[in-house]
CSV table of C-alpha atoms and ligand atoms in Angstrom, one decimal:
chain,number,residue,atom,x,y,z
A,34,MET,CA,40.4,11.8,-3.1
A,35,SER,CA,38.0,14.1,-1.2
A,36,VAL,CA,35.3,13.7,1.4
A,37,LEU,CA,32.1,15.3,0.2
A,38,ASP,CA,29.4,17.0,2.3
A,39,ILE,CA,26.2,15.0,2.7
A,40,ARG,CA,22.9,16.7,2.1
A,41,VAL,CA,20.3,16.0,4.7
A,42,LEU,CA,16.5,15.8,4.8
A,43,GLY,CA,15.0,19.2,3.7
A,44,ASP,CA,17.5,19.8,0.9
A,45,PRO,CA,15.4,19.7,-2.3
A,46,VAL,CA,18.1,17.7,-4.2
A,47,LEU,CA,17.0,14.6,-2.2
A,48,ARG,CA,13.6,14.8,-3.8
A,49,GLN,CA,14.6,15.3,-7.4
A,50,GLU,CA,14.6,12.7,-10.1
A,51,THR,CA,18.2,12.1,-11.3
A,52,LYS,CA,19.4,12.3,-14.9
A,53,PRO,CA,20.5,9.1,-16.7
A,54,VAL,CA,24.3,9.1,-17.3
A,55,GLU,CA,24.9,9.2,-21.1
A,56,THR,CA,28.8,9.3,-21.1
A,57,ILE,CA,31.2,7.9,-18.5
A,58,THR,CA,33.8,10.6,-18.0
A,59,ASP,CA,36.9,10.8,-15.8
A,60,GLU,CA,34.9,13.3,-13.7
A,61,LEU,CA,32.3,10.7,-13.1
A,62,ARG,CA,35.0,8.2,-12.0
A,63,THR,CA,36.4,10.8,-9.6
A,64,LEU,CA,32.9,11.3,-8.2
A,65,ALA,CA,32.5,7.6,-7.6
A,66,ARG,CA,35.8,7.4,-5.8
A,67,ASN,CA,34.9,10.4,-3.7
A,68,MET,CA,31.5,8.9,-2.9
A,69,PHE,CA,33.2,5.7,-1.7
A,70,GLU,CA,35.5,7.7,0.5
A,71,THR,CA,32.6,9.7,1.9
A,72,MET,CA,30.5,6.5,2.5
A,73,TYR,CA,33.3,4.7,4.3
A,74,LEU,CA,34.0,7.7,6.6
A,75,ALA,CA,30.2,8.0,7.4
A,76,LYS,CA,30.1,4.2,8.1
A,77,GLY,CA,27.5,3.6,5.5
A,78,ILE,CA,26.9,0.7,3.2
A,79,GLY,CA,25.6,2.8,0.3
A,80,LEU,CA,25.5,6.4,-1.0
A,81,ALA,CA,23.6,7.9,-4.0
A,82,ALA,CA,24.6,11.0,-6.0
A,83,PRO,CA,21.7,13.2,-4.7
A,84,GLN,CA,23.1,12.7,-1.1
A,85,VAL,CA,26.2,14.6,-2.2
A,86,GLY,CA,24.3,17.2,-4.1
A,87,ARG,CA,24.6,15.7,-7.6
A,88,THR,CA,21.9,14.8,-10.1
A,89,GLU,CA,23.6,12.0,-12.1
A,90,ARG,CA,22.0,8.6,-11.8
A,91,ILE,CA,24.9,6.9,-10.0
A,92,ALA,CA,25.3,5.2,-6.6
A,93,VAL,CA,27.9,3.2,-4.7
A,94,VAL,CA,27.3,0.3,-2.3
A,95,ASP,CA,29.6,-1.9,-0.3
A,96,VAL,CA,28.0,-4.7,1.7
A,97,ASP,CA,30.4,-7.4,3.1
A,98,ASP,CA,33.4,-5.9,1.4
A,99,ASN,CA,32.1,-6.0,-2.1
A,100,PRO,CA,32.3,-2.4,-3.5
A,101,LEU,CA,30.0,-1.8,-6.4
A,102,VAL,CA,29.3,1.2,-8.6
A,103,ILE,CA,25.9,1.2,-10.2
A,104,ILE,CA,25.2,3.6,-13.0
A,105,ASN,CA,21.6,3.9,-14.4
A,106,PRO,CA,20.5,1.0,-12.2
A,107,GLU,CA,17.1,-0.7,-12.6
A,108,VAL,CA,15.4,-3.4,-10.7
A,109,ILE,CA,14.5,-5.9,-13.4
A,110,GLU,CA,13.1,-8.7,-11.2
A,111,SER,CA,12.0,-9.0,-7.6
A,112,ASP,CA,10.5,-11.6,-5.4
A,113,GLY,CA,9.1,-12.1,-1.8
A,114,THR,CA,8.9,-9.5,0.9
A,115,SER,CA,11.1,-8.8,3.8
A,116,LYS,CA,10.9,-6.3,6.7
A,117,GLY,CA,14.1,-4.8,8.0
A,118,GLU,CA,15.5,-1.7,9.8
A,119,GLU,CA,16.9,1.1,7.6
A,120,GLY,CA,18.8,4.2,8.4
A,121,CYS,CA,19.9,6.9,6.0
A,122,LEU,CA,23.1,9.0,5.9
A,123,SER,CA,20.9,11.9,4.9
A,124,ILE,CA,18.6,11.5,8.0
A,125,PRO,CA,21.2,10.8,10.7
A,126,ASP,CA,19.9,9.0,13.9
A,127,VAL,CA,16.5,8.2,12.5
A,128,TYR,CA,15.6,4.6,11.8
A,129,GLY,CA,12.5,2.7,10.6
A,130,ASP,CA,11.4,-0.7,9.6
A,131,VAL,CA,10.7,-1.0,5.9
A,132,GLU,CA,9.1,-3.8,3.9
A,133,ARG,CA,10.6,-4.4,0.5
A,134,PRO,CA,11.0,-7.3,-1.9
A,135,ALA,CA,13.4,-9.8,-0.4
A,136,THR,CA,15.4,-10.6,-3.5
A,137,VAL,CA,16.1,-8.4,-6.5
A,138,ARG,CA,17.9,-8.6,-9.8
A,139,VAL,CA,19.4,-5.2,-10.8
A,140,ARG,CA,20.7,-4.2,-14.2
A,141,ALA,CA,23.2,-1.4,-14.3
A,142,THR,CA,26.3,0.0,-16.1
A,143,ASP,CA,29.8,0.0,-14.6
A,144,LEU,CA,32.5,2.7,-14.8
A,145,ASP,CA,33.9,1.1,-18.0
A,146,GLY,CA,30.5,1.6,-19.6
A,147,LYS,CA,29.7,-2.2,-19.5
A,148,GLU,CA,26.2,-3.3,-18.7
A,149,PHE,CA,25.9,-6.0,-16.0
A,150,GLU,CA,23.3,-7.7,-13.8
A,151,VAL,CA,23.5,-8.6,-10.2
A,152,ALA,CA,21.3,-10.8,-8.1
A,153,ALA,CA,20.9,-9.8,-4.4
A,154,GLU,CA,19.3,-10.9,-1.2
A,155,GLY,CA,19.4,-9.9,2.4
A,156,LEU,CA,21.0,-6.6,3.3
A,157,PHE,CA,22.6,-6.3,-0.1
A,158,ALA,CA,19.1,-6.4,-1.8
A,159,ARG,CA,17.8,-3.9,0.7
A,160,CYS,CA,20.7,-1.5,0.2
A,161,LEU,CA,20.5,-1.7,-3.6
A,162,GLN,CA,16.8,-0.8,-3.4
A,163,HIS,CA,17.4,2.0,-0.9
A,164,GLU,CA,20.0,3.5,-3.2
A,165,ILE,CA,17.9,3.1,-6.4
A,166,ASP,CA,15.1,4.9,-4.5
A,167,HIS,CA,17.4,7.8,-3.8
A,168,LEU,CA,18.0,8.1,-7.5
A,169,HIS,CA,14.2,8.7,-7.9
A,170,GLY,CA,13.9,11.1,-5.0
A,171,LYS,CA,12.4,8.5,-2.7
A,172,LEU,CA,13.4,8.1,1.0
A,173,PHE,CA,12.8,5.2,3.4
A,174,LEU,CA,10.5,7.5,5.4
A,175,ASP,CA,8.0,7.3,2.5
A,176,TYR,CA,7.3,3.6,3.3
A,177,LEU,CA,6.5,4.2,6.9
A,178,SER,CA,2.9,4.2,8.3
A,179,VAL,CA,1.5,7.7,9.1
A,180,LEU,CA,2.2,7.1,12.8
A,181,LYS,CA,5.8,5.8,12.4
A,182,ARG,CA,6.6,8.5,9.9
A,183,ARG,CA,5.3,11.2,12.3
A,184,SER,CA,7.5,9.8,15.1
A,185,ALA,CA,10.5,9.6,12.7
A,186,LEU,CA,9.9,13.2,11.7
A,187,ALA,CA,9.6,14.3,15.4
A,188,LYS,CA,13.0,12.7,16.1
A,189,TRP,CA,14.4,14.4,13.0
A,190,SER,CA,13.0,17.8,14.1
A,191,LYS,CA,15.3,17.5,17.2
A,192,GLU,CA,18.3,16.5,15.1
A,193,LYS,CA,18.0,18.8,12.1
A,194,ASP,CA,19.4,22.0,13.7
A,195,LYS,CA,22.8,20.2,13.8
A,196,TYR,CA,22.9,20.6,10.0
A,197,PRO,CA,22.7,24.3,9.0
A,198,GLY,CA,21.9,24.7,5.3
A,199,PHE,CA,20.9,21.0,5.1
A,200,ILE,CA,24.6,20.1,5.0
A,201,ARG,CA,26.2,17.3,7.1
A,202,LYS,CA,30.0,17.9,7.3
A,203,LEU,CA,31.8,14.7,8.2
A,204,GLU,CA,34.5,14.7,10.8
A,205,LEU,CA,37.8,13.9,9.0
A,206,ASP,CA,39.7,10.9,10.3
A,207,PRO,CA,42.4,12.6,12.5
A,208,ALA,CA,45.0,10.2,11.1
A,209,ARG,CA,44.5,11.8,7.7
A,210,THR,CA,44.3,15.4,8.8
A,211,HIS,CA,48.0,15.6,9.9
A,212,ALA,CA,50.5,15.9,7.1
A,213,HIS,CA,52.9,13.0,6.7
A,214,PRO,CA,56.3,14.1,8.1
A,215,ASP,CA,57.8,14.0,4.6
A,216,GLU,CA,55.0,16.4,3.4
A,217,GLU,CA,55.7,19.0,6.1
A,218,LEU,CA,58.9,20.2,4.5
B,405,K1U,O1,21.9,5.6,1.3
B,405,K1U,C1,22.2,5.8,2.5
B,405,K1U,O2,21.7,6.7,3.2
B,405,K1U,C2,23.1,4.8,3.1
B,405,K1U,C3,22.4,3.8,4.1
B,405,K1U,C4,22.0,2.6,3.3
B,405,K1U,C5,21.2,1.6,4.0
B,405,K1U,C6,21.2,1.3,5.3
B,405,K1U,C7,20.4,0.3,5.9
B,405,K1U,C8,19.6,-0.4,5.1
B,405,K1U,C9,19.5,-0.1,3.8
B,405,K1U,C10,20.3,0.8,3.2
B,405,K1U,C11,23.3,3.5,5.2
B,405,K1U,O3,24.4,2.9,5.0
B,405,K1U,S1,22.9,4.1,6.7
B,405,K1U,C12,24.0,3.2,7.8
B,405,K1U,C13,23.4,2.0,8.3
B,405,K1U,O4,22.2,2.1,8.7
B,405,K1U,C14,24.0,0.7,8.3
B,405,K1U,C15,25.3,0.5,8.2
B,405,K1U,C16,25.8,-0.8,8.2
B,405,K1U,C17,25.0,-1.9,8.2
B,405,K1U,C18,23.7,-1.7,8.3
B,405,K1U,C19,23.1,-0.4,8.3
B,406,ZN,ZN1,19.6,6.9,2.3
């Protein structure tokens, strides 16, 4: 498994529309595994392909220990409204309150090529919508009022120099960077 670099705000890939996945390959399965590893290391609850520089329509989420891969996901029903704070692994240390539908029903394909539907509420619903937005080049900043967006971007302008080339390199877990004694031979 590999930890992937995360693209940050300013990288054009975050604003691109993704391409629907036509065939589920082993390479796509490896991408999904690596996206989970990257998301867990970054302490996120979701991660979409553009955030790791890829243009396939695939995202991973894990809210309350329920890992889920969503390929070609679509919101097919939504209801209510709910306001909640969001962050983004591609805009570190910037947060904002976003109003979204409170409940959603999402149709997607899994890594076996099987179509499924999932009903979501609370943080799970918010995370699914945030990830599906990424797959359409949309970011949570786009929902903020002009003033809140300006203040979020001012915060980002102080952070962005930490990410040369719009790349966020994650610190590897030290427990994993040392070879196992048996592997040192
Ligand atoms: O796609 C991403 O950038 C991941 C993002 C997803 C997300 C966070 C908050 C609300 C909706 C969607 C994150 O995981 S950022 C990390 C974070 O803010 C968070 C982590 C655990 C619980 C709650 C928020
Ligand atoms: Zn995000």
